[in-house]
JSON list of C-alpha atoms in Angstrom, two decimals:
[
{"chain": "A", "resi": 1, "resn": "GLY", "atom": "CA", "xyz": [13.18, -10.87, -6.54]},
{"chain": "A", "resi": 2, "resn": "GLU", "atom": "CA", "xyz": [11.68, -8.92, -3.70]},
{"chain": "A", "resi": 3, "resn": "ASN", "atom": "CA", "xyz": [8.95, -10.78, -1.87]},
{"chain": "A", "resi": 4, "resn": "VAL", "atom": "CA", "xyz": [6.99, -10.56, 1.38]},
{"chain": "A", "resi": 5, "resn": "GLU", "atom": "CA", "xyz": [5.08, -13.58, 2.65]},
{"chain": "A", "resi": 6, "resn": "GLN", "atom": "CA", "xyz": [2.29, -13.06, 5.18]},
{"chain": "A", "resi": 7, "resn": "HIS", "atom": "CA", "xyz": [0.48, -15.58, 7.37]},
{"chain": "A", "resi": 8, "resn": "PRO", "atom": "CA", "xyz": [-2.21, -16.44, 8.18]},
{"chain": "A", "resi": 9, "resn": "SER", "atom": "CA", "xyz": [-4.49, -15.31, 5.38]},
{"chain": "A", "resi": 10, "resn": "THR", "atom": "CA", "xyz": [-7.49, -15.34, 7.74]},
{"chain": "A", "resi": 11, "resn": "LEU", "atom": "CA", "xyz": [-7.65, -15.17, 11.51]},
{"chain": "A", "resi": 12, "resn": "SER", "atom": "CA", "xyz": [-10.65, -15.34, 13.82]},
{"chain": "A", "resi": 13, "resn": "VAL", "atom": "CA", "xyz": [-10.29, -14.52, 17.50]},
{"chain": "A", "resi": 14, "resn": "GLN", "atom": "CA", "xyz": [-12.68, -13.96, 20.37]},
{"chain": "A", "resi": 15, "resn": "GLU", "atom": "CA", "xyz": [-13.03, -10.41, 21.62]},
{"chain": "A", "resi": 16, "resn": "GLY", "atom": "CA", "xyz": [-10.39, -9.76, 24.25]},
{"chain": "A", "resi": 17, "resn": "ASP", "atom": "CA", "xyz": [-7.97, -12.35, 22.92]},
{"chain": "A", "resi": 18, "resn": "SER", "atom": "CA", "xyz": [-4.68, -11.56, 21.20]},
{"chain": "A", "resi": 19, "resn": "ALA", "atom": "CA", "xyz": [-3.95, -11.77, 17.48]},
{"chain": "A", "resi": 20, "resn": "VAL", "atom": "CA", "xyz": [-0.58, -12.32, 15.84]},
{"chain": "A", "resi": 21, "resn": "ILE", "atom": "CA", "xyz": [0.21, -11.87, 12.17]},
{"chain": "A", "resi": 22, "resn": "LYS", "atom": "CA", "xyz": [3.60, -12.87, 10.78]},
{"chain": "A", "resi": 23, "resn": "CYS", "atom": "CA", "xyz": [5.59, -11.72, 7.76]},
{"chain": "A", "resi": 24, "resn": "THR", "atom": "CA", "xyz": [8.83, -12.80, 6.16]},
{"chain": "A", "resi": 25, "resn": "TYR", "atom": "CA", "xyz": [10.78, -10.69, 3.69]},
{"chain": "A", "resi": 26, "resn": "SER", "atom": "CA", "xyz": [13.36, -11.73, 1.12]},
{"chain": "A", "resi": 27, "resn": "ASP", "atom": "CA", "xyz": [15.50, -8.61, 0.58]},
{"chain": "A", "resi": 28, "resn": "SER", "atom": "CA", "xyz": [17.99, -8.43, 3.44]},
{"chain": "A", "resi": 29, "resn": "ALA", "atom": "CA", "xyz": [18.59, -4.75, 2.62]},
{"chain": "A", "resi": 30, "resn": "SER", "atom": "CA", "xyz": [15.02, -3.89, 3.67]},
{"chain": "A", "resi": 31, "resn": "ASN", "atom": "CA", "xyz": [15.09, -1.62, 6.68]},
{"chain": "A", "resi": 32, "resn": "TYR", "atom": "CA", "xyz": [11.60, -0.18, 7.12]},
{"chain": "A", "resi": 33, "resn": "PHE", "atom": "CA", "xyz": [8.48, -2.22, 7.88]},
{"chain": "A", "resi": 34, "resn": "PRO", "atom": "CA", "xyz": [5.05, -0.55, 8.02]},
{"chain": "A", "resi": 35, "resn": "TRP", "atom": "CA", "xyz": [1.74, -2.22, 8.84]},
{"chain": "A", "resi": 36, "resn": "TYR", "atom": "CA", "xyz": [-1.50, -1.03, 7.28]},
{"chain": "A", "resi": 37, "resn": "LYS", "atom": "CA", "xyz": [-5.11, -1.69, 8.23]},
{"chain": "A", "resi": 38, "resn": "GLN", "atom": "CA", "xyz": [-7.68, -1.67, 5.44]},
{"chain": "A", "resi": 39, "resn": "GLU", "atom": "CA", "xyz": [-11.38, -1.73, 6.18]},
{"chain": "A", "resi": 40, "resn": "LEU", "atom": "CA", "xyz": [-13.78, -2.76, 3.45]},
{"chain": "A", "resi": 41, "resn": "GLY", "atom": "CA", "xyz": [-13.91, -0.17, 0.69]},
{"chain": "A", "resi": 42, "resn": "LYS", "atom": "CA", "xyz": [-11.49, 2.17, 2.45]},
{"chain": "A", "resi": 43, "resn": "ARG", "atom": "CA", "xyz": [-7.91, 3.26, 1.99]},
{"chain": "A", "resi": 44, "resn": "PRO", "atom": "CA", "xyz": [-5.01, 1.47, 3.73]},
{"chain": "A", "resi": 45, "resn": "GLN", "atom": "CA", "xyz": [-4.20, 3.27, 6.98]},
{"chain": "A", "resi": 46, "resn": "LEU", "atom": "CA", "xyz": [-0.82, 3.07, 8.68]},
{"chain": "A", "resi": 47, "resn": "ILE", "atom": "CA", "xyz": [-1.17, 1.63, 12.18]},
{"chain": "A", "resi": 48, "resn": "ILE", "atom": "CA", "xyz": [2.43, 1.09, 13.23]},
{"chain": "A", "resi": 49, "resn": "ASP", "atom": "CA", "xyz": [5.88, 0.83, 11.70]},
{"chain": "A", "resi": 50, "resn": "ILE", "atom": "CA", "xyz": [9.35, -0.29, 12.72]},
{"chain": "A", "resi": 51, "resn": "ARG", "atom": "CA", "xyz": [12.81, 0.49, 11.47]},
{"chain": "A", "resi": 52, "resn": "SER", "atom": "CA", "xyz": [15.61, -2.04, 11.39]},
{"chain": "A", "resi": 53, "resn": "ASN", "atom": "CA", "xyz": [17.60, -0.40, 14.16]},
{"chain": "A", "resi": 54, "resn": "VAL", "atom": "CA", "xyz": [15.02, -1.48, 16.77]},
{"chain": "A", "resi": 55, "resn": "GLY", "atom": "CA", "xyz": [13.66, -4.92, 17.65]},
{"chain": "A", "resi": 56, "resn": "GLU", "atom": "CA", "xyz": [10.26, -3.95, 19.03]},
{"chain": "A", "resi": 57, "resn": "LYS", "atom": "CA", "xyz": [7.86, -1.05, 19.04]},
{"chain": "A", "resi": 58, "resn": "LYS", "atom": "CA", "xyz": [4.63, -0.66, 20.95]},
{"chain": "A", "resi": 59, "resn": "ASP", "atom": "CA", "xyz": [1.66, 1.67, 20.65]},
{"chain": "A", "resi": 60, "resn": "GLN", "atom": "CA", "xyz": [-1.12, 0.95, 23.15]},
{"chain": "A", "resi": 61, "resn": "ARG", "atom": "CA", "xyz": [-2.65, -2.42, 22.17]},
{"chain": "A", "resi": 62, "resn": "ILE", "atom": "CA", "xyz": [-0.48, -2.82, 19.07]},
{"chain": "A", "resi": 63, "resn": "ALA", "atom": "CA", "xyz": [3.12, -3.97, 18.93]},
{"chain": "A", "resi": 64, "resn": "VAL", "atom": "CA", "xyz": [5.51, -4.99, 16.18]},
{"chain": "A", "resi": 65, "resn": "THR", "atom": "CA", "xyz": [8.61, -7.14, 16.57]},
{"chain": "A", "resi": 66, "resn": "LEU", "atom": "CA", "xyz": [11.46, -7.54, 14.11]},
{"chain": "A", "resi": 67, "resn": "ASN", "atom": "CA", "xyz": [14.05, -10.30, 13.79]},
{"chain": "A", "resi": 68, "resn": "LYS", "atom": "CA", "xyz": [16.54, -9.09, 11.18]},
{"chain": "A", "resi": 69, "resn": "THR", "atom": "CA", "xyz": [18.58, -12.27, 11.24]},
{"chain": "A", "resi": 70, "resn": "ALA", "atom": "CA", "xyz": [15.59, -14.42, 10.38]},
{"chain": "A", "resi": 71, "resn": "LYS", "atom": "CA", "xyz": [14.01, -11.70, 8.21]},
{"chain": "A", "resi": 72, "resn": "HIS", "atom": "CA", "xyz": [10.76, -12.00, 10.15]},
{"chain": "A", "resi": 73, "resn": "PHE", "atom": "CA", "xyz": [8.49, -9.33, 11.58]},
{"chain": "A", "resi": 74, "resn": "SER", "atom": "CA", "xyz": [5.19, -9.71, 13.39]},
{"chain": "A", "resi": 75, "resn": "LEU", "atom": "CA", "xyz": [2.17, -7.66, 14.40]},
{"chain": "A", "resi": 76, "resn": "HIS", "atom": "CA", "xyz": [0.66, -8.28, 17.82]},
{"chain": "A", "resi": 77, "resn": "ILE", "atom": "CA", "xyz": [-2.77, -6.95, 18.79]},
{"chain": "A", "resi": 78, "resn": "THR", "atom": "CA", "xyz": [-3.81, -7.46, 22.40]},
{"chain": "A", "resi": 79, "resn": "GLU", "atom": "CA", "xyz": [-7.29, -7.17, 23.94]},
{"chain": "A", "resi": 80, "resn": "THR", "atom": "CA", "xyz": [-8.88, -7.31, 20.50]},
{"chain": "A", "resi": 81, "resn": "GLN", "atom": "CA", "xyz": [-12.12, -5.44, 19.89]},
{"chain": "A", "resi": 82, "resn": "PRO", "atom": "CA", "xyz": [-14.73, -5.85, 17.13]},
{"chain": "A", "resi": 83, "resn": "GLU", "atom": "CA", "xyz": [-13.48, -2.63, 15.50]},
{"chain": "A", "resi": 84, "resn": "ASP", "atom": "CA", "xyz": [-10.11, -4.32, 14.95]},
{"chain": "A", "resi": 85, "resn": "SER", "atom": "CA", "xyz": [-11.81, -6.48, 12.31]},
{"chain": "A", "resi": 86, "resn": "ALA", "atom": "CA", "xyz": [-10.21, -5.58, 8.96]},
{"chain": "A", "resi": 87, "resn": "VAL", "atom": "CA", "xyz": [-7.54, -6.72, 6.51]},
{"chain": "A", "resi": 88, "resn": "TYR", "atom": "CA", "xyz": [-4.00, -6.11, 7.71]},
{"chain": "A", "resi": 89, "resn": "PHE", "atom": "CA", "xyz": [-1.04, -5.76, 5.33]},
{"chain": "A", "resi": 90, "resn": "CYS", "atom": "CA", "xyz": [2.63, -5.85, 6.17]},
{"chain": "A", "resi": 91, "resn": "ALA", "atom": "CA", "xyz": [5.20, -4.27, 3.88]},
{"chain": "A", "resi": 92, "resn": "ALA", "atom": "CA", "xyz": [8.95, -4.00, 3.53]},
{"chain": "A", "resi": 93, "resn": "SER", "atom": "CA", "xyz": [10.90, -1.12, 2.11]},
{"chain": "A", "resi": 94, "resn": "LEU", "atom": "CA", "xyz": [14.33, 0.41, 1.79]},
{"chain": "A", "resi": 95, "resn": "THR", "atom": "CA", "xyz": [14.87, 3.88, 3.28]},
{"chain": "A", "resi": 96, "resn": "SER", "atom": "CA", "xyz": [16.79, 4.88, 0.18]},
{"chain": "A", "resi": 97, "resn": "GLY", "atom": "CA", "xyz": [16.11, 5.06, -3.53]},
{"chain": "A", "resi": 98, "resn": "THR", "atom": "CA", "xyz": [12.42, 4.98, -4.36]},
{"chain": "A", "resi": 99, "resn": "TYR", "atom": "CA", "xyz": [11.22, 3.73, -0.96]},
{"chain": "A", "resi": 100, "resn": "LYS", "atom": "CA", "xyz": [8.63, 1.61, -2.76]},
{"chain": "A", "resi": 101, "resn": "TYR", "atom": "CA", "xyz": [6.75, -0.82, -0.57]},
{"chain": "A", "resi": 102, "resn": "ILE", "atom": "CA", "xyz": [6.58, -4.56, -1.18]},
{"chain": "A", "resi": 103, "resn": "PHE", "atom": "CA", "xyz": [3.35, -5.73, 0.44]},
{"chain": "A", "resi": 104, "resn": "GLY", "atom": "CA", "xyz": [2.30, -9.05, 1.83]},
{"chain": "A", "resi": 105, "resn": "THR", "atom": "CA", "xyz": [-0.92, -10.67, 0.65]},
{"chain": "A", "resi": 106, "resn": "GLY", "atom": "CA", "xyz": [-2.93, -9.57, 3.67]},
{"chain": "A", "resi": 107, "resn": "THR", "atom": "CA", "xyz": [-4.58, -11.13, 6.71]},
{"chain": "A", "resi": 108, "resn": "ARG", "atom": "CA", "xyz": [-8.32, -10.87, 7.21]},
{"chain": "A", "resi": 109, "resn": "LEU", "atom": "CA", "xyz": [-8.86, -10.53, 10.95]},
{"chain": "A", "resi": 110, "resn": "LYS", "atom": "CA", "xyz": [-12.29, -11.20, 12.38]},
{"chain": "A", "resi": 111, "resn": "VAL", "atom": "CA", "xyz": [-12.90, -10.39, 16.03]},
{"chain": "A", "resi": 112, "resn": "LEU", "atom": "CA", "xyz": [-15.93, -12.25, 17.32]},
{"chain": "A", "resi": 113, "resn": "ALA", "atom": "CA", "xyz": [-18.02, -10.52, 19.95]},
{"chain": "B", "resi": 1, "resn": "ASP", "atom": "CA", "xyz": [-9.62, 16.97, 4.06]},
{"chain": "B", "resi": 2, "resn": "THR", "atom": "CA", "xyz": [-5.87, 17.41, 3.60]},
{"chain": "B", "resi": 3, "resn": "GLY", "atom": "CA", "xyz": [-5.17, 13.77, 2.77]},
{"chain": "B", "resi": 4, "resn": "VAL", "atom": "CA", "xyz": [-4.45, 12.15, -0.59]},
{"chain": "B", "resi": 5, "resn": "SER", "atom": "CA", "xyz": [-7.42, 12.34, -2.93]},
{"chain": "B", "resi": 6, "resn": "GLN", "atom": "CA", "xyz": [-8.22, 10.37, -6.07]},
{"chain": "B", "resi": 7, "resn": "ASP", "atom": "CA", "xyz": [-10.75, 10.87, -8.82]},
{"chain": "B", "resi": 8, "resn": "PRO", "atom": "CA", "xyz": [-12.88, 9.17, -9.92]},
{"chain": "B", "resi": 9, "resn": "ARG", "atom": "CA", "xyz": [-13.60, 6.73, -7.11]},
{"chain": "B", "resi": 10, "resn": "HIS", "atom": "CA", "xyz": [-15.22, 4.26, -9.48]},
{"chain": "B", "resi": 11, "resn": "LYS", "atom": "CA", "xyz": [-14.93, 3.73, -13.23]},
{"chain": "B", "resi": 12, "resn": "ILE", "atom": "CA", "xyz": [-16.72, 1.22, -15.42]},
{"chain": "B", "resi": 13, "resn": "THR", "atom": "CA", "xyz": [-15.54, 0.99, -18.99]},
{"chain": "B", "resi": 14, "resn": "LYS", "atom": "CA", "xyz": [-15.73, -1.30, -21.97]},
{"chain": "B", "resi": 15, "resn": "ARG", "atom": "CA", "xyz": [-12.77, -3.29, -23.15]},
{"chain": "B", "resi": 16, "resn": "GLY", "atom": "CA", "xyz": [-10.66, -1.30, -25.60]},
{"chain": "B", "resi": 17, "resn": "GLN", "atom": "CA", "xyz": [-11.54, 2.11, -24.17]},
{"chain": "B", "resi": 18, "resn": "ASN", "atom": "CA", "xyz": [-9.00, 4.50, -22.63]},
{"chain": "B", "resi": 19, "resn": "VAL", "atom": "CA", "xyz": [-9.31, 5.65, -19.03]},
{"chain": "B", "resi": 20, "resn": "THR", "atom": "CA", "xyz": [-7.48, 8.28, -16.99]},
{"chain": "B", "resi": 21, "resn": "PHE", "atom": "CA", "xyz": [-7.27, 8.57, -13.22]},
{"chain": "B", "resi": 22, "resn": "ARG", "atom": "CA", "xyz": [-6.10, 11.52, -11.17]},
{"chain": "B", "resi": 23, "resn": "CYS", "atom": "CA", "xyz": [-4.27, 11.66, -7.85]},
{"chain": "B", "resi": 24, "resn": "ASP", "atom": "CA", "xyz": [-3.77, 14.74, -5.69]},
{"chain": "B", "resi": 25, "resn": "PRO", "atom": "CA", "xyz": [-1.10, 14.08, -3.06]},
{"chain": "B", "resi": 26, "resn": "ILE", "atom": "CA", "xyz": [-0.70, 15.79, 0.29]},
{"chain": "B", "resi": 27, "resn": "SER", "atom": "CA", "xyz": [0.48, 19.27, -0.67]},
{"chain": "B", "resi": 28, "resn": "GLU", "atom": "CA", "xyz": [4.01, 19.25, 0.75]},
{"chain": "B", "resi": 29, "resn": "HIS", "atom": "CA", "xyz": [4.80, 15.70, -0.39]},
{"chain": "B", "resi": 30, "resn": "ASN", "atom": "CA", "xyz": [7.32, 15.44, -3.23]},
{"chain": "B", "resi": 31, "resn": "ARG", "atom": "CA", "xyz": [7.13, 11.66, -3.65]},
{"chain": "B", "resi": 32, "resn": "LEU", "atom": "CA", "xyz": [4.17, 10.02, -5.34]},
{"chain": "B", "resi": 33, "resn": "TYR", "atom": "CA", "xyz": [3.46, 6.34, -5.93]},
{"chain": "B", "resi": 34, "resn": "TRP", "atom": "CA", "xyz": [0.90, 4.35, -7.89]},
{"chain": "B", "resi": 35, "resn": "TYR", "atom": "CA", "xyz": [-0.05, 0.84, -6.78]},
{"chain": "B", "resi": 36, "resn": "ARG", "atom": "CA", "xyz": [-2.57, -1.68, -8.10]},
{"chain": "B", "resi": 37, "resn": "GLN", "atom": "CA", "xyz": [-4.58, -3.91, -5.79]},
{"chain": "B", "resi": 38, "resn": "THR", "atom": "CA", "xyz": [-6.64, -6.89, -6.92]},
{"chain": "B", "resi": 39, "resn": "LEU", "atom": "CA", "xyz": [-9.13, -8.78, -4.75]},
{"chain": "B", "resi": 40, "resn": "GLY", "atom": "CA", "xyz": [-7.48, -10.69, -1.96]},
{"chain": "B", "resi": 41, "resn": "GLN", "atom": "CA", "xyz": [-4.02, -9.31, -2.67]},
{"chain": "B", "resi": 42, "resn": "GLY", "atom": "CA", "xyz": [-1.77, -6.63, -1.28]},
{"chain": "B", "resi": 43, "resn": "PRO", "atom": "CA", "xyz": [-1.04, -3.48, -3.28]},
{"chain": "B", "resi": 44, "resn": "GLU", "atom": "CA", "xyz": [1.57, -3.96, -6.03]},
{"chain": "B", "resi": 45, "resn": "PHE", "atom": "CA", "xyz": [3.95, -1.16, -6.95]},
{"chain": "B", "resi": 46, "resn": "LEU", "atom": "CA", "xyz": [3.45, 0.34, -10.41]},
{"chain": "B", "resi": 47, "resn": "THR", "atom": "CA", "xyz": [5.47, 3.54, -10.61]},
{"chain": "B", "resi": 48, "resn": "TYR", "atom": "CA", "xyz": [7.14, 6.30, -8.59]},
{"chain": "B", "resi": 49, "resn": "PHE", "atom": "CA", "xyz": [7.64, 10.05, -9.06]},
{"chain": "B", "resi": 50, "resn": "GLN", "atom": "CA", "xyz": [9.99, 12.34, -7.23]},
{"chain": "B", "resi": 51, "resn": "ASN", "atom": "CA", "xyz": [8.65, 15.80, -7.98]},
{"chain": "B", "resi": 52, "resn": "GLU", "atom": "CA", "xyz": [7.91, 15.68, -11.74]},
{"chain": "B", "resi": 53, "resn": "ALA", "atom": "CA", "xyz": [10.44, 12.98, -12.56]},
{"chain": "B", "resi": 54, "resn": "GLN", "atom": "CA", "xyz": [9.24, 9.41, -13.05]},
{"chain": "B", "resi": 55, "resn": "LEU", "atom": "CA", "xyz": [12.12, 7.46, -11.52]},
{"chain": "B", "resi": 56, "resn": "GLU", "atom": "CA", "xyz": [10.92, 3.88, -11.52]},
{"chain": "B", "resi": 57, "resn": "LYS", "atom": "CA", "xyz": [8.38, 1.79, -13.38]},
{"chain": "B", "resi": 58, "resn": "SER", "atom": "CA", "xyz": [7.42, -1.77, -12.50]},
{"chain": "B", "resi": 59, "resn": "ARG", "atom": "CA", "xyz": [7.48, -4.54, -15.08]},
{"chain": "B", "resi": 60, "resn": "LEU", "atom": "CA", "xyz": [3.73, -4.71, -14.33]},
{"chain": "B", "resi": 61, "resn": "LEU", "atom": "CA", "xyz": [3.35, -1.41, -16.16]},
{"chain": "B", "resi": 62, "resn": "SER", "atom": "CA", "xyz": [2.86, -2.46, -19.78]},
{"chain": "B", "resi": 63, "resn": "ASP", "atom": "CA", "xyz": [3.19, 0.03, -22.63]},
{"chain": "B", "resi": 64, "resn": "ARG", "atom": "CA", "xyz": [-0.57, 0.59, -22.45]},
{"chain": "B", "resi": 65, "resn": "PHE", "atom": "CA", "xyz": [-0.03, 2.37, -19.13]},
{"chain": "B", "resi": 66, "resn": "SER", "atom": "CA", "xyz": [1.40, 5.85, -18.84]},
{"chain": "B", "resi": 67, "resn": "ALA", "atom": "CA", "xyz": [1.73, 8.13, -15.85]},
{"chain": "B", "resi": 68, "resn": "GLU", "atom": "CA", "xyz": [2.59, 11.79, -15.55]},
{"chain": "B", "resi": 69, "resn": "ARG", "atom": "CA", "xyz": [3.17, 14.35, -12.87]},
{"chain": "B", "resi": 70, "resn": "PRO", "atom": "CA", "xyz": [3.68, 17.47, -14.97]},
{"chain": "B", "resi": 71, "resn": "LYS", "atom": "CA", "xyz": [4.25, 20.12, -12.32]},
{"chain": "B", "resi": 72, "resn": "GLY", "atom": "CA", "xyz": [5.29, 17.92, -9.45]},
{"chain": "B", "resi": 73, "resn": "SER", "atom": "CA", "xyz": [1.85, 18.19, -7.85]},
{"chain": "B", "resi": 74, "resn": "PHE", "atom": "CA", "xyz": [-1.06, 16.04, -9.07]},
{"chain": "B", "resi": 75, "resn": "SER", "atom": "CA", "xyz": [-0.49, 12.92, -11.14]},
{"chain": "B", "resi": 76, "resn": "THR", "atom": "CA", "xyz": [-2.48, 11.10, -13.80]},
{"chain": "B", "resi": 77, "resn": "LEU", "atom": "CA", "xyz": [-2.45, 7.42, -14.72]},
{"chain": "B", "resi": 78, "resn": "GLU", "atom": "CA", "xyz": [-3.78, 6.54, -18.15]},
{"chain": "B", "resi": 79, "resn": "ILE", "atom": "CA", "xyz": [-4.61, 3.07, -19.40]},
{"chain": "B", "resi": 80, "resn": "GLN", "atom": "CA", "xyz": [-5.06, 2.73, -23.14]},
{"chain": "B", "resi": 81, "resn": "ARG", "atom": "CA", "xyz": [-7.01, -0.06, -24.83]},
{"chain": "B", "resi": 82, "resn": "THR", "atom": "CA", "xyz": [-8.22, -1.44, -21.51]},
{"chain": "B", "resi": 83, "resn": "GLU", "atom": "CA", "xyz": [-8.42, -5.20, -21.00]},
{"chain": "B", "resi": 84, "resn": "GLN", "atom": "CA", "xyz": [-10.50, -7.17, -18.51]},
{"chain": "B", "resi": 85, "resn": "GLY", "atom": "CA", "xyz": [-7.31, -8.00, -16.63]},
{"chain": "B", "resi": 86, "resn": "ASP", "atom": "CA", "xyz": [-6.89, -4.31, -15.86]},
{"chain": "B", "resi": 87, "resn": "SER", "atom": "CA", "xyz": [-9.87, -4.48, -13.49]},
{"chain": "B", "resi": 88, "resn": "ALA", "atom": "CA", "xyz": [-8.48, -3.60, -10.07]},
{"chain": "B", "resi": 89, "resn": "MET", "atom": "CA", "xyz": [-8.25, -0.88, -7.43]},
{"chain": "B", "resi": 90, "resn": "TYR", "atom": "CA", "xyz": [-5.64, 1.73, -8.38]},
{"chain": "B", "resi": 91, "resn": "LEU", "atom": "CA", "xyz": [-4.14, 3.34, -5.29]},
{"chain": "B", "resi": 92, "resn": "CYS", "atom": "CA", "xyz": [-2.05, 6.47, -5.09]},
{"chain": "B", "resi": 93, "resn": "ALA", "atom": "CA", "xyz": [0.23, 7.26, -2.16]},
{"chain": "B", "resi": 94, "resn": "SER", "atom": "CA", "xyz": [2.49, 10.16, -1.28]},
{"chain": "B", "resi": 95, "resn": "SER", "atom": "CA", "xyz": [5.30, 10.85, 1.14]},
{"chain": "B", "resi": 96, "resn": "SER", "atom": "CA", "xyz": [7.52, 13.78, 2.01]},
{"chain": "B", "resi": 97, "resn": "GLY", "atom": "CA", "xyz": [10.96, 12.26, 1.72]},
{"chain": "B", "resi": 98, "resn": "PHE", "atom": "CA", "xyz": [13.28, 10.03, 3.59]},
{"chain": "B", "resi": 99, "resn": "GLY", "atom": "CA", "xyz": [13.75, 8.78, 7.10]},
{"chain": "B", "resi": 100, "resn": "VAL", "atom": "CA", "xyz": [10.82, 9.26, 9.40]},
{"chain": "B", "resi": 101, "resn": "ARG", "atom": "CA", "xyz": [9.08, 11.37, 6.78]},
{"chain": "B", "resi": 102, "resn": "GLY", "atom": "CA", "xyz": [9.14, 8.54, 4.26]},
{"chain": "B", "resi": 103, "resn": "THR", "atom": "CA", "xyz": [5.89, 6.98, 5.40]},
{"chain": "B", "resi": 104, "resn": "GLN", "atom": "CA", "xyz": [3.43, 6.67, 2.55]},
{"chain": "B", "resi": 105, "resn": "TYR", "atom": "CA", "xyz": [-0.13, 7.90, 2.95]},
{"chain": "B", "resi": 106, "resn": "PHE", "atom": "CA", "xyz": [-2.70, 6.35, 0.67]},
{"chain": "B", "resi": 107, "resn": "GLY", "atom": "CA", "xyz": [-5.64, 7.78, -1.19]},
{"chain": "B", "resi": 108, "resn": "PRO", "atom": "CA", "xyz": [-9.06, 6.08, -1.28]},
{"chain": "B", "resi": 109, "resn": "GLY", "atom": "CA", "xyz": [-8.32, 4.48, -4.65]},
{"chain": "B", "resi": 110, "resn": "THR", "atom": "CA", "xyz": [-10.08, 4.31, -8.00]},
{"chain": "B", "resi": 111, "resn": "ARG", "atom": "CA", "xyz": [-11.88, 1.05, -8.59]},
{"chain": "B", "resi": 112, "resn": "LEU", "atom": "CA", "xyz": [-11.80, 0.12, -12.27]},
{"chain": "B", "resi": 113, "resn": "LEU", "atom": "CA", "xyz": [-14.10, -2.45, -13.84]},
{"chain": "B", "resi": 114, "resn": "VAL", "atom": "CA", "xyz": [-13.49, -3.36, -17.46]},
{"chain": "B", "resi": 115, "resn": "LEU", "atom": "CA", "xyz": [-16.43, -5.13, -19.09]}
]
């Protein structure tokens, strides 16, 4: 069935360093990949997304890369700051039908000051 | 606040009781989703509405769960005869359609604790 694996489950980095979170999806028909940030007790917030017709997308300190052949996509955060500390979820979806999201299990990122 | 809202934010109930949650999507969004999130896990899809029509239900949604979206605006999720395993965060999300407008925006969730 549909599945998204996410690694690592926890990640600690020093402030200013980069963080990379990786996801693998199973359904080769997936063509939309959003990333959400969830702070404790708050709603998931979209931070960046990528569609399957591009290989990379960047928004300031955040970038996402997609390798359709390998069914991998990754989130890259550069120059991390303490406020980046949160749980990050990747998801995969089809841009047809119900557009339901299949989420990964999350990565708890801790940025150490 | 013009985002997705959910009510109540927290619910404590005893096993066997019925509970109902409400979701108000962003006003122009015709697609509405319910997800369930347990501690340490990502949200899991439960069900999807396009306008008032419920078009998909997950196998996670047992017959004790029912969802409605009677006028294509707000939605309710009811759990009958609650069990301790129903304890979770129930998230609602909405989107306006397909393509670039298909991004789902989440509500703050209703945290359910079944004692």
